Short mmCIF file of C-alpha atoms (C1' of nucleotides) in Angstrom, two decimals:
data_model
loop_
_atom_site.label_atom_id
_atom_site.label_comp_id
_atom_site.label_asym_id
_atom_site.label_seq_id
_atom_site.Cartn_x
_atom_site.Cartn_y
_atom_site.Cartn_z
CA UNK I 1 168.68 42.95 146.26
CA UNK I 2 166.39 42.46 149.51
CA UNK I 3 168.18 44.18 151.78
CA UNK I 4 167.31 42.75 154.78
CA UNK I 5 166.40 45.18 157.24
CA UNK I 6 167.68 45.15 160.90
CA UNK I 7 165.50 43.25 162.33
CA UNK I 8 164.90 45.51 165.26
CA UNK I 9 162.27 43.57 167.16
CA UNK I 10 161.64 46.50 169.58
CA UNK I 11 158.45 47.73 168.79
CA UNK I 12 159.18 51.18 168.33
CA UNK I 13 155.41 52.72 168.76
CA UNK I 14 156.93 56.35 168.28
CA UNK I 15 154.09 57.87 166.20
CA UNK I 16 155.99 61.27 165.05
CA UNK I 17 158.97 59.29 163.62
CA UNK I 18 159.43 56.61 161.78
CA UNK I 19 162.31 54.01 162.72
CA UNK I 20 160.07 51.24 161.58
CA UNK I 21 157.27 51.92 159.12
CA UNK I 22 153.68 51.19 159.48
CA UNK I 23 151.89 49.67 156.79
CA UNK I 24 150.15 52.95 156.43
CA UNK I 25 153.57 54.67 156.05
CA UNK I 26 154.93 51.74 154.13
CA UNK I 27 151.98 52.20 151.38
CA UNK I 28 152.15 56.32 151.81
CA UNK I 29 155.84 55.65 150.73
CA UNK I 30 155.35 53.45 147.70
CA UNK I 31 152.51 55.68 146.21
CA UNK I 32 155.32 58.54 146.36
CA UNK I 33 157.43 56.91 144.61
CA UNK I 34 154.86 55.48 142.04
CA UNK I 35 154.38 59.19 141.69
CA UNK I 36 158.09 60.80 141.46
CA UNK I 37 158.41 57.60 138.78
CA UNK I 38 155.35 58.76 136.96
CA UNK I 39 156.65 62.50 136.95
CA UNK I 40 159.62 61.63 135.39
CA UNK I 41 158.91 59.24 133.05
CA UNK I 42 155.38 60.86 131.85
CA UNK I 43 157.00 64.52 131.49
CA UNK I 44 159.82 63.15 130.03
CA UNK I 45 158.48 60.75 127.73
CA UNK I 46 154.81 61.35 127.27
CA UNK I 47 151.78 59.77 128.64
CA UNK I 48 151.11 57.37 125.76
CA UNK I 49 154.56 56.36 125.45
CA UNK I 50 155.34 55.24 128.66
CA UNK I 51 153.84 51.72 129.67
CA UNK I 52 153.04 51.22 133.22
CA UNK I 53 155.87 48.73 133.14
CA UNK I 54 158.54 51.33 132.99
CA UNK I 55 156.59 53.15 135.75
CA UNK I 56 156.54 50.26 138.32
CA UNK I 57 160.23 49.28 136.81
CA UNK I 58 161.73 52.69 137.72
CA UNK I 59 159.77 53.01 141.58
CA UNK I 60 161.31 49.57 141.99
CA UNK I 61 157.12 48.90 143.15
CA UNK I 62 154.96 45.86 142.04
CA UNK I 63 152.51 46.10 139.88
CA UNK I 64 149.60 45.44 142.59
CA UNK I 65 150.61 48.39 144.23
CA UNK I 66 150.26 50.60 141.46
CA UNK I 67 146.72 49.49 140.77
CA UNK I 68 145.72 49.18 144.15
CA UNK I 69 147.08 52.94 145.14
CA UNK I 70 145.39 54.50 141.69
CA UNK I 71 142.82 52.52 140.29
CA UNK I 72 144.30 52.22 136.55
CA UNK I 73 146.50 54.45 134.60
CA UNK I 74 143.91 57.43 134.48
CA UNK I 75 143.78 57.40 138.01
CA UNK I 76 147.71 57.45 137.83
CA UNK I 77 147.69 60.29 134.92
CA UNK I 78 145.38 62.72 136.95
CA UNK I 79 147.62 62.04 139.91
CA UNK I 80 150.78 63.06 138.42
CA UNK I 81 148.88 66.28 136.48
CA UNK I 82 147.38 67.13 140.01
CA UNK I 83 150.99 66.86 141.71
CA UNK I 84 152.45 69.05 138.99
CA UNK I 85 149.74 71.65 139.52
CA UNK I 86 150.25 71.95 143.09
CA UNK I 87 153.78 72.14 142.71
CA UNK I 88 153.77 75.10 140.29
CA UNK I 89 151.12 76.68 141.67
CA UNK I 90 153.17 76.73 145.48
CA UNK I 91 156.44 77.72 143.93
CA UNK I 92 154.81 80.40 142.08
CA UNK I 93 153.39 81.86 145.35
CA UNK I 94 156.35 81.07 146.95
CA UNK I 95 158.53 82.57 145.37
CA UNK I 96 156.32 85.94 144.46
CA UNK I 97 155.76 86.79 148.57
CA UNK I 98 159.88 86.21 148.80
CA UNK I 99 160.62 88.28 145.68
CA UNK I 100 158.28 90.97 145.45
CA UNK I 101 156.67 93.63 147.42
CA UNK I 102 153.53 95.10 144.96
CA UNK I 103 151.03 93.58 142.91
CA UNK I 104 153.22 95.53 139.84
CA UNK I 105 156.27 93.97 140.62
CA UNK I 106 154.87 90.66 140.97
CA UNK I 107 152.80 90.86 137.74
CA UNK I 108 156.29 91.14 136.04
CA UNK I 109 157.96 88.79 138.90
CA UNK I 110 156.05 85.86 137.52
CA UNK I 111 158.10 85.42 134.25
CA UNK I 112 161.50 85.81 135.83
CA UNK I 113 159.67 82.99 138.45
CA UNK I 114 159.03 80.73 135.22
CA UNK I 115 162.47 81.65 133.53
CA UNK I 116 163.66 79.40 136.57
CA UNK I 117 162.63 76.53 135.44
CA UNK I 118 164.57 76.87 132.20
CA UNK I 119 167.66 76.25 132.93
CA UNK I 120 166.87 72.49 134.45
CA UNK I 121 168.21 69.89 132.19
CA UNK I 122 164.73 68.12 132.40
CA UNK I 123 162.69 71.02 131.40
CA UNK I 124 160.58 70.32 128.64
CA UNK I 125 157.95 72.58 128.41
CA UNK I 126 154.42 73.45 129.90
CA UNK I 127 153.12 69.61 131.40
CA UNK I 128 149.80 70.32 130.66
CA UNK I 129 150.35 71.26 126.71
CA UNK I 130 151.82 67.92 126.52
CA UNK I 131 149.55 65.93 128.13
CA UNK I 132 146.66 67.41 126.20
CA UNK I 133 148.50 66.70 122.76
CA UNK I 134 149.70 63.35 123.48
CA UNK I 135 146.50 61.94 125.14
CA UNK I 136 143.98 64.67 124.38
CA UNK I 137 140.16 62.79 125.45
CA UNK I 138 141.07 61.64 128.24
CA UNK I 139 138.81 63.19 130.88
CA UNK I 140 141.68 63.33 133.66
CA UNK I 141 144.04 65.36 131.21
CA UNK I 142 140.93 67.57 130.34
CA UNK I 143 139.88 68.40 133.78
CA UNK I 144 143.19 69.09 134.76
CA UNK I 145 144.37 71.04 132.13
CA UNK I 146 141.27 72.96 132.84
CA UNK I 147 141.64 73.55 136.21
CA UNK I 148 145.79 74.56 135.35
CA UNK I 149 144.51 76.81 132.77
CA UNK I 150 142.17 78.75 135.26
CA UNK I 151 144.38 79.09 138.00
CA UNK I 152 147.11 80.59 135.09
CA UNK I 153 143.97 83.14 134.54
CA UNK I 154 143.51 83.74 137.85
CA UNK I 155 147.08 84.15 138.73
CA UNK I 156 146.99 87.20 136.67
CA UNK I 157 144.00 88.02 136.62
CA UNK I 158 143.89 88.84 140.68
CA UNK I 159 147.13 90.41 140.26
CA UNK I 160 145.96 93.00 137.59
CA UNK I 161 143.35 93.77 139.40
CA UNK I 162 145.35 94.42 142.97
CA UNK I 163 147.33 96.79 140.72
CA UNK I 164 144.79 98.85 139.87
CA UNK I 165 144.65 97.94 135.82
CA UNK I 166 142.64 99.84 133.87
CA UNK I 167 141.07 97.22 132.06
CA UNK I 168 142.64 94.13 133.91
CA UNK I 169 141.05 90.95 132.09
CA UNK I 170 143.02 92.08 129.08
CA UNK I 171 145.86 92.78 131.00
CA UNK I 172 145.65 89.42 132.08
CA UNK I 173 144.98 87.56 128.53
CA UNK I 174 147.99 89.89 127.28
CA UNK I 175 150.42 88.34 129.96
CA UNK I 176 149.05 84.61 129.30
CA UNK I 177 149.89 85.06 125.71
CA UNK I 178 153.52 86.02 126.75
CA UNK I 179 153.42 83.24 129.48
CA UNK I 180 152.32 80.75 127.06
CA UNK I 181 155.10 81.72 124.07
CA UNK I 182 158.14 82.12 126.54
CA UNK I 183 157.57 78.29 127.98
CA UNK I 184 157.40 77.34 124.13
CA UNK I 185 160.27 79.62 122.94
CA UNK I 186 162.28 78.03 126.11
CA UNK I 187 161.09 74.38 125.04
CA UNK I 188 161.27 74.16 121.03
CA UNK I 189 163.92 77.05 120.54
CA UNK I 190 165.54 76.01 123.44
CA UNK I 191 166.23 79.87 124.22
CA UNK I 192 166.97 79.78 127.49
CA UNK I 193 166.37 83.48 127.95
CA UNK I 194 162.65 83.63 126.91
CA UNK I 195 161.53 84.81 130.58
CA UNK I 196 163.96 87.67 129.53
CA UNK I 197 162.10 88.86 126.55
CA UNK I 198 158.69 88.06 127.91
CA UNK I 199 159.47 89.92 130.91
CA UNK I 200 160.30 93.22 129.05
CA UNK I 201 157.55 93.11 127.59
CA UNK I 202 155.38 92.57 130.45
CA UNK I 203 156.81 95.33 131.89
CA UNK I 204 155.67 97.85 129.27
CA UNK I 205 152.32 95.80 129.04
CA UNK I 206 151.72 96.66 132.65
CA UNK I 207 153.37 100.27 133.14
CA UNK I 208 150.84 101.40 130.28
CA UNK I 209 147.84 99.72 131.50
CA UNK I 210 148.25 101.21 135.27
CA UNK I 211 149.72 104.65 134.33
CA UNK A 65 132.06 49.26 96.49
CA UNK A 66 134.51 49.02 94.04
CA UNK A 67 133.20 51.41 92.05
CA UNK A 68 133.76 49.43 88.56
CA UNK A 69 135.26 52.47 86.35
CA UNK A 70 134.27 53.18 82.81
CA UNK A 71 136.00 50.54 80.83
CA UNK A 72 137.50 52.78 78.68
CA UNK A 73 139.33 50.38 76.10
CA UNK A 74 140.47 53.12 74.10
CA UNK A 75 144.16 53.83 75.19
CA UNK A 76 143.76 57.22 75.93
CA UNK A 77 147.43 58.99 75.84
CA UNK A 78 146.37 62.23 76.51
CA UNK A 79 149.07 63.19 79.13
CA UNK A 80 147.75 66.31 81.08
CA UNK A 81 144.08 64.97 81.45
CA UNK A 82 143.74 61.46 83.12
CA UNK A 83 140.40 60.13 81.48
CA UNK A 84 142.03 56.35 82.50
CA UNK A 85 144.88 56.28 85.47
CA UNK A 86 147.77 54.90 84.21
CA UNK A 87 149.94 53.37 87.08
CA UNK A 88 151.92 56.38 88.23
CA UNK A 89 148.82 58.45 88.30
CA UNK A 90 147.19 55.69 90.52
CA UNK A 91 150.46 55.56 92.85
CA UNK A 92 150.34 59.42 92.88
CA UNK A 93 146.41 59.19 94.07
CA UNK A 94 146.75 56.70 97.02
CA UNK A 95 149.80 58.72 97.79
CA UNK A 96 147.72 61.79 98.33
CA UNK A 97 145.03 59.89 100.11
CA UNK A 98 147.01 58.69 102.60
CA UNK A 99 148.26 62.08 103.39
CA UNK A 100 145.03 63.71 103.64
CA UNK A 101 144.24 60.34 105.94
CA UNK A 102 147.44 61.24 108.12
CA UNK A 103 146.94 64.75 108.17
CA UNK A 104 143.70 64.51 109.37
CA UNK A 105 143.79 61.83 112.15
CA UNK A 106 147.13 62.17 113.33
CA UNK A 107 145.97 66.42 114.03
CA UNK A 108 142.82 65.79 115.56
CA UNK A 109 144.00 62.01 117.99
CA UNK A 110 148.13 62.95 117.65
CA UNK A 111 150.97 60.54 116.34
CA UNK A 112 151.39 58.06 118.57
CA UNK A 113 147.74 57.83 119.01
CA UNK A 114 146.67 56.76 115.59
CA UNK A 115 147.65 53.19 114.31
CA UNK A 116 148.74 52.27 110.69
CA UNK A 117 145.82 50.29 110.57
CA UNK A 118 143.24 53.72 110.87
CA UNK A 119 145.07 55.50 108.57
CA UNK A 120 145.01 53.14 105.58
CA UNK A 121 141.31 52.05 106.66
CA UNK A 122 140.39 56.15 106.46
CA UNK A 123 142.20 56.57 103.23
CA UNK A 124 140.39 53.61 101.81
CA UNK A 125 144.09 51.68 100.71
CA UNK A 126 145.75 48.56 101.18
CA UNK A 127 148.62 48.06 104.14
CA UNK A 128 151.16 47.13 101.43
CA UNK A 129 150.38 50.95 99.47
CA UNK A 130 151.70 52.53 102.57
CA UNK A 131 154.59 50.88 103.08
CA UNK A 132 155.12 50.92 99.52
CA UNK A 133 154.81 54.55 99.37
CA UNK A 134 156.51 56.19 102.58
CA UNK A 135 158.72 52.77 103.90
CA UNK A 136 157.38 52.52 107.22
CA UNK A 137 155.40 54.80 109.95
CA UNK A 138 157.93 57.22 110.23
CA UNK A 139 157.97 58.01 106.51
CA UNK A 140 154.74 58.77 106.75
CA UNK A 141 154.88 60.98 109.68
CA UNK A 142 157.62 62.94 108.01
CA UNK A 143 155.64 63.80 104.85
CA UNK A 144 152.57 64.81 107.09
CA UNK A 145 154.84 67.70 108.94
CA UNK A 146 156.25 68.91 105.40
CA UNK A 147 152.79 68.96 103.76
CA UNK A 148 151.68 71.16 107.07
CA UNK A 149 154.64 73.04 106.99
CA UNK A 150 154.05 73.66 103.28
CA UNK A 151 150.44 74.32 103.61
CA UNK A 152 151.30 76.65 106.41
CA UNK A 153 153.94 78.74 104.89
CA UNK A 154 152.38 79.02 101.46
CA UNK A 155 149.13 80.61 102.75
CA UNK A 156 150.75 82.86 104.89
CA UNK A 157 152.93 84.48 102.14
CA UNK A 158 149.99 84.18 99.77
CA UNK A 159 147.50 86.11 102.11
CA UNK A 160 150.15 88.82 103.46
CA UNK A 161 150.89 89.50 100.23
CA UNK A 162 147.23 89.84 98.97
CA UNK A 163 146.22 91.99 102.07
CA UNK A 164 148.67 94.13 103.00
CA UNK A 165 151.18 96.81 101.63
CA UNK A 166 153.96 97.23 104.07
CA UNK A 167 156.24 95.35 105.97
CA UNK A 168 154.94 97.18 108.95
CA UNK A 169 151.60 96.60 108.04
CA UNK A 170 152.74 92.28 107.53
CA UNK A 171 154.17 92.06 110.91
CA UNK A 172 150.82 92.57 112.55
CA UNK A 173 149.16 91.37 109.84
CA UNK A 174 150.66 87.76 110.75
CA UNK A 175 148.32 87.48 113.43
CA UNK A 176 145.26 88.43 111.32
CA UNK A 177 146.40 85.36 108.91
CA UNK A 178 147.25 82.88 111.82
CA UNK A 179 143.48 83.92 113.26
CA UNK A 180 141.87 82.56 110.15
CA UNK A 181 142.65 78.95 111.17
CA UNK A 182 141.21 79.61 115.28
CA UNK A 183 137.79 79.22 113.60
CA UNK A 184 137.95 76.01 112.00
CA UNK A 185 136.10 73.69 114.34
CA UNK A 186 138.93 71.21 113.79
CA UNK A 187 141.44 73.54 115.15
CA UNK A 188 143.29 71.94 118.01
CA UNK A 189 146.96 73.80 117.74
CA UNK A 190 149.99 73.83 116.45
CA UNK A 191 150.97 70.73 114.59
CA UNK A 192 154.29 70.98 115.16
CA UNK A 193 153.89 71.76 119.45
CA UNK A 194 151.67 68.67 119.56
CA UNK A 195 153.95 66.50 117.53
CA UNK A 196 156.86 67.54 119.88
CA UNK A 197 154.93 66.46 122.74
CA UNK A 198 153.69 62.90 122.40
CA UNK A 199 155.95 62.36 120.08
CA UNK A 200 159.58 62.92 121.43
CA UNK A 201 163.24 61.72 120.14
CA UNK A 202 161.63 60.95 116.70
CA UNK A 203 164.06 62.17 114.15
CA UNK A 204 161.36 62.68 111.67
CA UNK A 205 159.87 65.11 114.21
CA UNK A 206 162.63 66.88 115.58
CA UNK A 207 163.89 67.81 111.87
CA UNK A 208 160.77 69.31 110.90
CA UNK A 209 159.60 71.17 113.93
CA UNK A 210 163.49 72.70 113.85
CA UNK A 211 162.49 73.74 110.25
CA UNK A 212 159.05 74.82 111.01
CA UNK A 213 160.77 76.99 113.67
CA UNK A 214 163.17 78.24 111.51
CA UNK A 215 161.01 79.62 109.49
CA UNK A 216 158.40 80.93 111.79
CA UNK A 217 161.41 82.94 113.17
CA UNK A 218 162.61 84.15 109.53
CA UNK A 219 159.16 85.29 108.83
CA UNK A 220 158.75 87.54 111.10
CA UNK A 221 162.96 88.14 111.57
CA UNK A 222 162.78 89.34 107.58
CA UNK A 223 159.55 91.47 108.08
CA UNK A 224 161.34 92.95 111.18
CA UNK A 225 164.54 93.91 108.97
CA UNK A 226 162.45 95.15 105.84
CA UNK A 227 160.30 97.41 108.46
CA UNK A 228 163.29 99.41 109.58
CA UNK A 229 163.09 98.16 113.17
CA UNK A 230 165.75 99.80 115.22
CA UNK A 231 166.36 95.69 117.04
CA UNK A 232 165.15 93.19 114.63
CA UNK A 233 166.55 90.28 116.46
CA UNK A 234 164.62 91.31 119.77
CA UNK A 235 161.35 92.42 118.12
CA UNK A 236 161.22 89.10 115.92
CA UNK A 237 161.49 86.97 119.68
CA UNK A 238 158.92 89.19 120.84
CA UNK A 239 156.35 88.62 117.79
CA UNK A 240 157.52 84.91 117.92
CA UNK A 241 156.12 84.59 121.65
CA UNK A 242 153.00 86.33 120.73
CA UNK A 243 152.33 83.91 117.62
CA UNK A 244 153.21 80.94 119.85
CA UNK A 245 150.94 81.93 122.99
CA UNK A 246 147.84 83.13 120.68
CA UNK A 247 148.13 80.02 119.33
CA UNK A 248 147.87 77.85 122.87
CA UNK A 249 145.23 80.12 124.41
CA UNK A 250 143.06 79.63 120.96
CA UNK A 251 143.68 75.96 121.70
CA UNK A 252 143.49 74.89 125.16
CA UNK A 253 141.23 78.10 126.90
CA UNK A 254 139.11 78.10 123.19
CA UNK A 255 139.71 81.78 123.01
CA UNK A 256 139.11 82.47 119.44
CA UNK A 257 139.59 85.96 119.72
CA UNK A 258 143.32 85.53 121.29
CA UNK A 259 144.54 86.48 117.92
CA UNK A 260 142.81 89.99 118.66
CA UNK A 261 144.44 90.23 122.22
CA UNK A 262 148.20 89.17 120.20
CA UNK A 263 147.68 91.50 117.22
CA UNK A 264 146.62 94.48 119.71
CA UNK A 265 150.16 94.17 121.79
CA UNK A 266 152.06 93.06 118.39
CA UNK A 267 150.89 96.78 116.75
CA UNK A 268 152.37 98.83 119.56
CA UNK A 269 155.80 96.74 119.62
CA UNK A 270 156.01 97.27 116.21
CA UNK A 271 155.29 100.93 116.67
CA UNK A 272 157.34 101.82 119.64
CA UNK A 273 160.43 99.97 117.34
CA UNK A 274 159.99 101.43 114.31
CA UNK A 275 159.35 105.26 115.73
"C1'" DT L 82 149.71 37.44 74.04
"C1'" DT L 83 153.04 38.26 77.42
"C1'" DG L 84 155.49 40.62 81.03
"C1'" DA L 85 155.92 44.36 84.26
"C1'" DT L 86 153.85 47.23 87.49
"C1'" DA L 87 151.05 48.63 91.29
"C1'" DC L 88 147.07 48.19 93.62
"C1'" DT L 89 143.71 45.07 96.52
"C1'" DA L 90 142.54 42.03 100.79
"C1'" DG L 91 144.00 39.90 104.55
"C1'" DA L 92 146.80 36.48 107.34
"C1'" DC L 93 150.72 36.43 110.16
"C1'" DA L 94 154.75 37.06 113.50
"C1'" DG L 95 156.64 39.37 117.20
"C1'" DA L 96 156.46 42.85 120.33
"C1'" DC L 97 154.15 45.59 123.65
"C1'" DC L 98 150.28 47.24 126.55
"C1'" DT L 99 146.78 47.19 130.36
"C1'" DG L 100 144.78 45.00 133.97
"C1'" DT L 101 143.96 40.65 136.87
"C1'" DC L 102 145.33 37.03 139.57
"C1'" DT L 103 148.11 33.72 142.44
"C1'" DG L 104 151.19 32.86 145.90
"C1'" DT L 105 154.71 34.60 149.24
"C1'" DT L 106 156.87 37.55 152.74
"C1'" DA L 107 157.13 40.92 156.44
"C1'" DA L 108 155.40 43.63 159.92
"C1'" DA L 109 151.50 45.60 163.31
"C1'" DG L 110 148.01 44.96 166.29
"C1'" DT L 111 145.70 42.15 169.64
"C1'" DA Y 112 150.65 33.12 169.08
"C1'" DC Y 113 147.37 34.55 165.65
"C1'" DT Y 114 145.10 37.63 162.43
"C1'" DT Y 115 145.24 41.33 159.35
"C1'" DT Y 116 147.31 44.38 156.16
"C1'" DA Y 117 149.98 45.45 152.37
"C1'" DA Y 118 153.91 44.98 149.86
"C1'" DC Y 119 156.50 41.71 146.73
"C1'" DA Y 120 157.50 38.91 142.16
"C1'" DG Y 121 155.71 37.36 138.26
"C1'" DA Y 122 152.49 34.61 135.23
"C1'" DC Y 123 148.65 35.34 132.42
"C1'" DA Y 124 144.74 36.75 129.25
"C1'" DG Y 125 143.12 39.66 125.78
"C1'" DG Y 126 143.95 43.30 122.99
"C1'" DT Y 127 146.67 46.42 119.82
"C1'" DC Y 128 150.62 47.86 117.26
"C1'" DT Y 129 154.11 47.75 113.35
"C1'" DG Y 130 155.82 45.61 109.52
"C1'" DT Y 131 156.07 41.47 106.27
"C1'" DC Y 132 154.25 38.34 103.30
"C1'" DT Y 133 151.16 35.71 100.17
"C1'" DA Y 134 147.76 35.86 96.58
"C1'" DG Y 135 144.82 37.82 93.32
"C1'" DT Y 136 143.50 41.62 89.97
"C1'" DA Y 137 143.77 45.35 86.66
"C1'" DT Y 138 146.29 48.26 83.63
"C1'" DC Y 139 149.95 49.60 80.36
"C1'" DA Y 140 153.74 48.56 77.02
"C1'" DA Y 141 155.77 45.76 73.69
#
DNA sequence: TTGATACTAGACAGACCTGTCTGTTAAAGT
DNA sequence: ACTTTAACAGACAGGTCTGTCTAGTATCAA
């Protein structure tokens, strides 16, 4: 342990780069870590059942650090339900504007976007469904989930409408139901071709409503 | 407290009445209590949420009952799955039976039965989902959410065969994402009407595979 | 009357959890 | 050289959890 780093007494004041860290960078790089721990262990595990001993254990972090970068383990909860928001709300559009050309395609693109998540070895369902039955009243999983839940909506919502659906907020509730019970088909059944049967679906769901 | 009962002296043999408990009818009472107890907290604040000490406080027993009755927490969780499972296949035969003619008729009629339940204000989802996600790698769990799958996907796989449906096997996945996702929008977007948007889509699958 | 059974209340051990605090080390800025 | 910042390791307090154990009580059967 302790590595002991080269001590390179050059003060390297590069500001792009980083061949020594600041203490800003140093602490940037430990809450990172706090919060790829906290991914892993909380999705993995569940919020209750992971102790914030296992979290500082596994980002090889103190336990100052954790406390002083998020407050307590709320602080730490709503961090790692924000982080997983962001994430699958940016691979979603990602990966829509690479795939897809219409607002039709993409309406159907978004399940065969989900269905690539399935086939990771760590995928155990939606993040938010678990966090709201393992530590349902706690305001940071409620707010989150909340704000998760209306950017699913809106997802689908803004793409019905772009394609011209003839009643597009039940388009939309239609394709969340689907959404919903192909990330639970891929979890509990462990049917790793939910997006499959979802998507077909969709696909009819969508050709009838703009036709 | 202690609500003194009737000091009955006269041994009262009767078998099918129970004017005095006699020990096994006792056992069989706190027994149920503590179910009821379980069922009820461990729905509403999850597993891993809800101490020993709650449950045997809410169902008015002693420590020593419990452990007496199920061996330790696990037990315990066990027989609260089964009794759901139980109570949840046992009204939905009972009330597609009652209300409907046709296995056509039952495989959208599942959705009208699963609806019931999205009014009672202690609704919060499926057991089984929420069990599976803040409670993980607990045999007791595992086991019965893979038979409470199992026969979610037999109910409507059997309905599916019985209708005539030209691809049971797909049109039972379909129906099972449906259930699962009119579930989890009743739950977490407090949609009570999702098992409206579900049946709708459910009654032209069925159609378009039984034409 | 006596013995067996099954409940009651509650203390207890041992583990774990969150959050705070002390003291130390290493680097940046001045 | 000196101060400031922020990480480190780890002890600690106060609480909660599961599961066991001791004792006392009430009923039934013989």
């Amino acid at each position: 342990m302790a590595p002991k780093a080269p001590t390179t007494t050059k003060s390297s004041t590069a500001k792009t780069a980083t061949p020594n860290p600041s203490p800003k960078e140093r602490s940037a790089a430990a809450k990172a870590r706090l919060l790829a721990a906290a991914n892993e262990l909380f999705y993995a595990e569940g919020i209750q059942g992971v102790g914030i001993d296992r979290v500082i254990e596994h980002a090889g972090v103190a336990k100052a650090t954790l406390y002083s970068a998020f407050g307590n383990k709320e602080g730490l909860i709503r961090a790692y339900l924000q982080a997983r928001h962001d994430a699958t709300s940016e691979r979603m559009a990602k990966e829509l504007a690479e795939r897809y050309e219409t607002a039709k395609e993409r309406l159907v693109g978004v399940f065969e976007v989900q269905g690539l998540s399935f086939t990771d070895p760590s995928f155990r369902g939606c993040a938010f469904i678990g966090a709201n039955a393992d530590a349902p009243n706690i305001p940071a999983v409620e707010e989150s989930s909340h704000n998760y839940r209306a950017w699913l909506h809106a997802l689908f919502l803004d793409l019905a409408v772009e394609a011209g659906a003839k009643d597009p907020v039940l388009l939309a509730q239609q394709l969340v139901l689907l959404y919903d019970g192909s990330g639970i088909s891929a979890w509990l059944d462990k049917d790793k071709a939910a997006d499959n049967t979802a998507r077909t679906v969709a696909a009819a769901l969508v050709d009838a409503a703009t036709s």
